Structure formats: C-alpha cells, structure tokens
CSV table of C-alpha atoms in Angstrom, one decimal:
chain,number,residue,atom,x,y,z
A,1,GLU,CA,-16.4,28.0,20.1
A,2,ASN,CA,-14.1,26.7,17.6
A,3,LYS,CA,-15.6,23.4,18.2
A,4,ILE,CA,-16.6,22.9,14.6
A,5,TYR,CA,-13.5,22.8,12.1
A,6,GLU,CA,-13.0,22.0,8.5
A,7,GLY,CA,-10.1,19.7,7.8
A,8,GLU,CA,-8.8,16.8,5.5
A,9,LYS,CA,-8.6,13.2,7.1
A,10,VAL,CA,-8.4,9.7,5.5
A,11,LEU,CA,-11.8,8.0,6.1
A,12,LEU,CA,-13.8,5.2,4.8
A,13,TYR,CA,-15.4,6.3,1.6
A,14,CYS,CA,-18.5,4.9,-0.4
A,15,THR,CA,-17.9,5.7,-4.1
A,16,ARG,CA,-21.6,4.9,-5.0
A,17,ASP,CA,-23.0,7.3,-2.2
A,18,SER,CA,-20.0,9.6,-3.0
A,19,THR,CA,-20.0,10.0,1.2
A,20,PRO,CA,-17.5,9.2,3.7
A,21,ILE,CA,-18.6,6.6,6.3
A,22,SER,CA,-17.8,6.9,10.1
A,23,LYS,CA,-16.1,3.9,12.1
A,24,ALA,CA,-19.3,3.8,14.2
A,25,GLU,CA,-21.2,3.0,11.0
A,26,VAL,CA,-19.1,0.2,9.9
A,27,ALA,CA,-19.0,-1.3,13.1
A,28,MET,CA,-22.7,-2.0,12.4
A,29,ASP,CA,-23.9,-5.4,11.4
A,30,ASN,CA,-23.3,-6.8,7.9
A,31,SER,CA,-20.6,-4.2,7.2
A,32,TYR,CA,-17.8,-6.7,6.9
A,33,GLN,CA,-17.7,-9.1,4.0
A,34,ASP,CA,-15.4,-11.7,2.8
A,35,VAL,CA,-13.6,-10.8,-0.5
A,36,THR,CA,-10.5,-12.4,-2.4
A,37,ASP,CA,-7.9,-9.7,-3.1
A,38,PRO,CA,-4.5,-10.2,-5.1
A,39,SER,CA,-1.7,-9.9,-2.7
A,40,VAL,CA,1.0,-8.4,-4.3
A,41,TYR,CA,4.8,-8.4,-4.0
A,42,VAL,CA,6.0,-4.9,-5.7
A,43,LYS,CA,10.1,-4.8,-6.5
A,44,LEU,CA,11.1,-1.3,-5.7
A,45,LYS,CA,14.6,-0.6,-7.6
A,46,LEU,CA,16.9,1.1,-5.3
A,47,THR,CA,18.6,3.9,-7.1
A,48,ASP,CA,22.2,3.1,-5.8
A,49,SER,CA,22.3,-0.5,-6.9
A,50,GLU,CA,22.0,-2.4,-10.2
A,51,ASN,CA,20.2,-5.1,-9.0
A,52,LYS,CA,19.0,-4.5,-5.3
A,53,TYR,CA,15.0,-4.1,-4.8
A,54,LEU,CA,13.0,-3.3,-1.8
A,55,LEU,CA,10.0,-6.2,-1.7
A,56,ALA,CA,6.9,-4.2,-0.6
A,57,TRP,CA,3.6,-5.9,-0.1
A,58,THR,CA,0.1,-4.7,-0.6
A,59,THR,CA,-3.4,-6.1,-1.1
A,60,THR,CA,-4.8,-3.0,-2.7
A,61,PRO,CA,-2.7,-2.7,-6.2
A,62,TRP,CA,-5.2,0.0,-7.4
A,63,THR,CA,-3.1,2.3,-4.9
A,64,LEU,CA,0.2,1.7,-6.6
A,65,PRO,CA,-0.2,4.9,-9.1
A,66,ALA,CA,-0.4,7.0,-6.1
A,67,ASN,CA,2.6,5.5,-4.4
A,68,THR,CA,5.0,8.3,-3.2
A,69,GLY,CA,7.3,6.5,-0.8
A,70,SER,CA,7.7,3.2,1.3
A,71,ALA,CA,8.4,2.4,4.6
A,72,VAL,CA,10.5,0.1,7.0
A,73,ASN,CA,10.9,-0.4,10.8
A,74,SER,CA,14.2,1.1,11.7
A,75,LYS,CA,14.5,-1.3,14.7
A,76,LEU,CA,13.7,-4.5,12.7
A,77,GLN,CA,16.4,-6.7,11.1
A,78,TYR,CA,16.3,-7.1,7.3
A,79,SER,CA,17.8,-9.5,5.1
A,80,GLU,CA,19.2,-9.2,1.3
A,81,VAL,CA,18.2,-12.4,-0.4
A,82,GLU,CA,19.7,-13.6,-3.6
A,83,LEU,CA,17.3,-15.2,-6.2
A,84,GLY,CA,18.5,-15.7,-9.5
A,85,ASP,CA,20.4,-12.2,-10.7
A,86,GLU,CA,18.5,-10.3,-8.4
A,87,VAL,CA,18.6,-9.3,-4.6
A,88,TYR,CA,15.5,-8.8,-2.7
A,89,ILE,CA,15.4,-7.0,0.6
A,90,VAL,CA,12.8,-8.1,3.3
A,91,ALA,CA,12.2,-8.5,6.9
A,92,SER,CA,14.5,-11.2,8.1
A,93,ASP,CA,11.7,-13.0,9.7
A,94,LEU,CA,9.6,-13.2,6.8
A,95,VAL,CA,12.3,-14.6,4.3
A,96,ASP,CA,11.0,-18.1,4.2
A,97,LYS,CA,7.1,-17.1,4.3
A,98,VAL,CA,7.8,-14.6,1.1
A,99,PHE,CA,10.0,-16.6,-0.9
A,100,THR,CA,8.0,-19.6,-1.8
A,101,ASP,CA,6.2,-20.9,-5.2
A,102,GLU,CA,2.6,-21.5,-5.9
A,103,LYS,CA,2.6,-24.6,-3.6
A,104,HIS,CA,4.2,-22.7,-0.8
A,105,ASN,CA,7.3,-24.5,-1.2
A,106,VAL,CA,10.3,-22.6,0.1
A,107,LEU,CA,12.5,-21.3,-3.2
A,108,PRO,CA,16.2,-21.9,-3.3
A,109,HIS,CA,17.7,-18.8,-2.2
A,110,THR,CA,20.8,-17.1,-0.5
A,111,VAL,CA,20.7,-14.9,2.3
A,112,VAL,CA,23.6,-12.7,1.6
A,113,ARG,CA,23.5,-10.5,4.6
A,114,THR,CA,21.4,-9.0,7.6
A,115,PHE,CA,21.2,-5.8,9.1
A,116,LYS,CA,19.1,-3.1,10.8
A,117,GLY,CA,16.1,-1.4,9.1
A,118,GLU,CA,17.7,1.8,10.0
A,119,GLU,CA,20.3,1.2,7.3
A,120,LEU,CA,17.4,1.6,4.5
A,121,VAL,CA,16.1,4.9,5.9
A,122,GLY,CA,16.7,8.0,3.3
A,123,LYS,CA,17.6,5.7,0.6
A,124,THR,CA,15.8,6.3,-2.9
A,125,TYR,CA,14.0,4.2,-5.2
A,126,ALA,CA,12.9,4.2,-9.0
A,127,PRO,CA,9.3,5.5,-9.3
A,128,LEU,CA,6.9,2.8,-10.4
A,129,PHE,CA,5.1,5.0,-12.6
A,130,GLU,CA,5.9,9.0,-13.3
A,131,ASN,CA,8.4,10.8,-10.6
A,132,GLN,CA,6.0,12.3,-8.1
A,133,GLY,CA,8.5,15.2,-7.4
A,134,HIS,CA,10.2,16.9,-4.4
A,135,ASN,CA,10.9,14.2,-1.5
A,136,ALA,CA,9.1,11.3,-3.2
A,137,HIS,CA,10.2,7.8,-3.6
A,138,LYS,CA,12.1,7.8,-0.5
A,139,ILE,CA,12.3,5.0,2.2
A,140,TRP,CA,11.1,6.3,5.5
A,141,SER,CA,11.1,4.5,9.2
A,142,ALA,CA,7.4,3.7,10.6
A,143,ASP,CA,6.6,2.1,13.8
A,144,TYR,CA,3.5,0.6,12.4
A,145,VAL,CA,5.3,-1.6,9.9
A,146,THR,CA,5.6,-5.2,11.4
A,147,THR,CA,6.5,-8.6,10.4
A,148,GLU,CA,3.0,-10.0,11.1
A,149,ASP,CA,2.2,-10.5,7.3
A,150,GLY,CA,3.7,-9.2,4.0
A,151,THR,CA,7.3,-8.5,3.9
A,152,GLY,CA,8.3,-5.9,6.4
A,153,VAL,CA,8.4,-3.1,3.5
A,154,VAL,CA,5.1,-1.2,3.0
A,155,HIS,CA,4.3,1.0,0.0
A,156,ILE,CA,2.9,4.5,0.6
A,157,ALA,CA,0.0,6.0,-1.0
A,158,PRO,CA,-0.9,8.7,1.5
A,159,ALA,CA,-4.1,9.7,0.0
A,160,TYR,CA,-5.6,6.3,0.5
A,161,GLY,CA,-4.3,5.1,4.1
A,162,GLU,CA,-4.9,6.7,7.4
A,163,GLU,CA,-1.2,6.1,8.9
A,164,ASP,CA,0.5,6.7,5.4
A,165,TYR,CA,-1.2,10.2,5.2
A,166,PHE,CA,0.1,11.1,9.0
A,167,LEU,CA,3.5,9.9,7.7
A,168,ALA,CA,3.5,12.1,4.5
A,169,LYS,CA,2.3,15.2,6.5
A,170,LYS,CA,4.8,14.9,9.2
A,171,MET,CA,8.0,14.0,6.7
A,172,ASN,CA,6.5,16.5,3.9
A,173,PHE,CA,6.5,14.0,1.0
A,174,PRO,CA,3.6,14.3,-1.8
A,175,ILE,CA,0.2,13.2,-1.4
A,176,VAL,CA,-1.4,12.2,-4.7
A,177,SER,CA,-4.9,11.9,-5.2
A,178,ASN,CA,-5.8,10.3,-8.7
A,179,VAL,CA,-9.4,8.9,-7.9
A,180,ASP,CA,-12.5,10.9,-8.1
A,181,ASP,CA,-15.6,11.0,-5.7
A,182,ASN,CA,-17.0,8.0,-7.7
A,183,GLY,CA,-13.8,5.9,-7.5
A,184,ASN,CA,-12.7,6.5,-11.0
A,185,TYR,CA,-9.1,7.4,-11.9
A,186,THR,CA,-8.6,10.9,-13.1
A,187,SER,CA,-5.1,10.4,-14.5
A,188,GLY,CA,-2.7,7.7,-15.7
A,189,GLU,CA,-3.3,4.9,-17.8
A,190,TRP,CA,-6.2,3.5,-16.1
A,191,VAL,CA,-7.9,6.9,-16.5
A,192,GLY,CA,-11.7,6.6,-16.0
A,193,LYS,CA,-11.8,3.1,-14.8
A,194,GLN,CA,-13.0,2.1,-11.3
A,195,ILE,CA,-10.4,1.1,-8.5
A,196,TRP,CA,-11.9,-2.3,-7.3
A,197,GLU,CA,-13.0,-3.4,-11.1
A,198,THR,CA,-9.0,-2.6,-12.0
A,199,ASN,CA,-7.5,-3.9,-8.7
A,200,LYS,CA,-6.7,-7.6,-10.2
A,201,GLU,CA,-6.0,-6.0,-13.7
A,202,ILE,CA,-3.1,-3.7,-12.4
A,203,ALA,CA,-1.6,-6.5,-10.4
A,204,LYS,CA,-1.4,-8.7,-13.5
A,205,THR,CA,-0.2,-5.8,-15.7
A,206,LEU,CA,2.5,-5.2,-13.5
A,207,HIS,CA,3.4,-8.6,-13.1
A,208,GLU,CA,3.9,-8.9,-16.6
A,209,ARG,CA,5.7,-5.9,-16.8
A,210,GLY,CA,8.5,-7.4,-14.2
A,211,VAL,CA,7.3,-4.9,-11.5
A,212,VAL,CA,5.5,-7.2,-9.5
A,213,TRP,CA,7.7,-10.1,-8.2
A,214,LYS,CA,4.6,-12.2,-7.4
A,215,ILE,CA,1.1,-12.5,-6.8
A,216,ASP,CA,-0.8,-14.8,-4.5
A,217,TYR,CA,-4.6,-14.4,-3.6
A,218,ILE,CA,-5.6,-14.0,0.0
A,219,ARG,CA,-9.4,-14.1,1.4
A,220,HIS,CA,-10.2,-11.4,4.0
A,221,SER,CA,-12.7,-9.7,5.8
A,222,TYR,CA,-13.4,-6.2,4.3
A,223,PRO,CA,-15.6,-3.1,5.1
A,224,HIS,CA,-18.7,-2.3,2.7
A,225,CYS,CA,-21.3,0.3,3.0
A,226,HIS,CA,-24.2,-0.5,5.3
A,227,ARG,CA,-26.5,1.4,3.1
A,228,CYS,CA,-25.8,0.0,-0.3
A,229,ALA,CA,-23.3,-3.0,0.0
A,230,THR,CA,-20.5,-1.3,-1.9
A,231,ARG,CA,-17.0,-2.2,-1.1
A,232,LEU,CA,-15.5,1.0,0.7
A,233,MET,CA,-12.2,2.7,0.1
A,234,TYR,CA,-9.9,4.7,2.2
A,235,ARG,CA,-9.5,8.2,0.9
A,236,ALA,CA,-8.2,11.6,2.4
A,237,HIS,CA,-11.3,13.6,2.2
A,238,PRO,CA,-12.1,17.3,3.3
A,239,SER,CA,-14.8,17.4,5.7
A,240,TRP,CA,-16.1,18.9,8.9
A,241,PHE,CA,-15.2,17.9,12.3
A,242,MET,CA,-16.6,18.4,15.7
A,243,ASP,CA,-13.7,19.0,18.2
A,244,ILE,CA,-14.8,16.8,21.2
C-alpha cells in the first residue's frame, strides 16, 4: 500500500493536449526537432553596487517573468569584466566566449578581478519585473551550474525547470506559476499570449529596455509532442505517481 501518491513535479508538458508527457514517450521516434531560439544574456543588477551586473544566460526568455532567483557554482572562478561604464560578472572560463560582437570577434574589455563563486552566494539583485516576495532575487550556489555554455550564471524560474524546482523547495524561495494549461500567460504584460509565440518578442523587448545585454540565436534539438508535434514545455504539475 501507499504505492500511489499525489505530488508535484516538473514534467515535460504538451500545451495543446494539456497533458504531461513521460520521459519514455519523449524518447520515442521523431520527438526531437531542430528549432532556433534566442540565446539571451540578461543583466541582473546587484543591489549592493551602482554598476555591477550578474550576466545570466537562457534560451527560454519566456521564463524570465517567473524569475525568482539565480545560481552560480560556488567552486568556480568568476571574473568582473569592465565594458564601457558597466561591470559584468561571468565565469572566468567564458569571458572570451561571452564578450563578442555579431561576428564573434572579442570585444575590448578589462578583467577587473577574479574570485570564487562563493563570494556571490547570498547577494541580492533587482527584480527583472515585480518583486516576488520573501527570499526572492537572491544568488544561490548550485552544483549543476557549469562552464560548458552560457555564462556560468543561471536564471532560475522554479516552476519551469526540474533542477530549479528542487533548489527552490530546498532553499525555500518562491515558485511562480504564471502560465495556464494551454501555455498562455495568466498575469503580467504578456497576459493571454502563448509562451512559444512570445519567446523571441520577450527577448527583443527586454533588449530594447536594456535589461538584456545581447541576443544571439542558436539552433538546437528540442522535444516535441509525439502525438501532435507541439513543442513541449517544462512545468511544475500536480500528478499521481507510482512509487517503484
């Protein structure tokens, strides 16, 4: 007994069928398709400084309105990089990869200093949109942050990522769900709009506002529904589970 229980877990989810999809189903033929996504570098302004920003990276800008935290790896080396009037913080190994122009030439910059990620843990940054309340908009340490791609800084929207969800539960910071069963926003300035239809629009809007430092575009393989070919999303979802 007690083999079946109700819980909440971040699962792959089809907005057209309004149903979660198991990893086994996603592993089936033709589930992965190549898509082009905005690769976005977001400026998170540190609250203890006039001109210092964590530079976080995401390919799902639609999740930014649900941002409640960010993560670094406390063991990695980070650098403060001066570019014009602003100072950006990224993993040291990624400096020359991040600070490039459209033609992938390295931009002139100055590395002010390097330090361990643990120095950033516990600091706070200004919310991208509205303040999400107690314990939100802090920098946490997470082992899953690497220097394989991005900036070594991860933006956290716990309702839409498995590792982010576990971290939020463990550290007790807010989990904001602002998208309905059909993948439409339920609040904020894109209310009523569909997440994948606004993914690029959100990136461009935030770039115009100076919140996004730069946008690249990347082509990568992404899971789609094996039944209706709709692009899937990750989403915290109440469900019944079998304890095996």
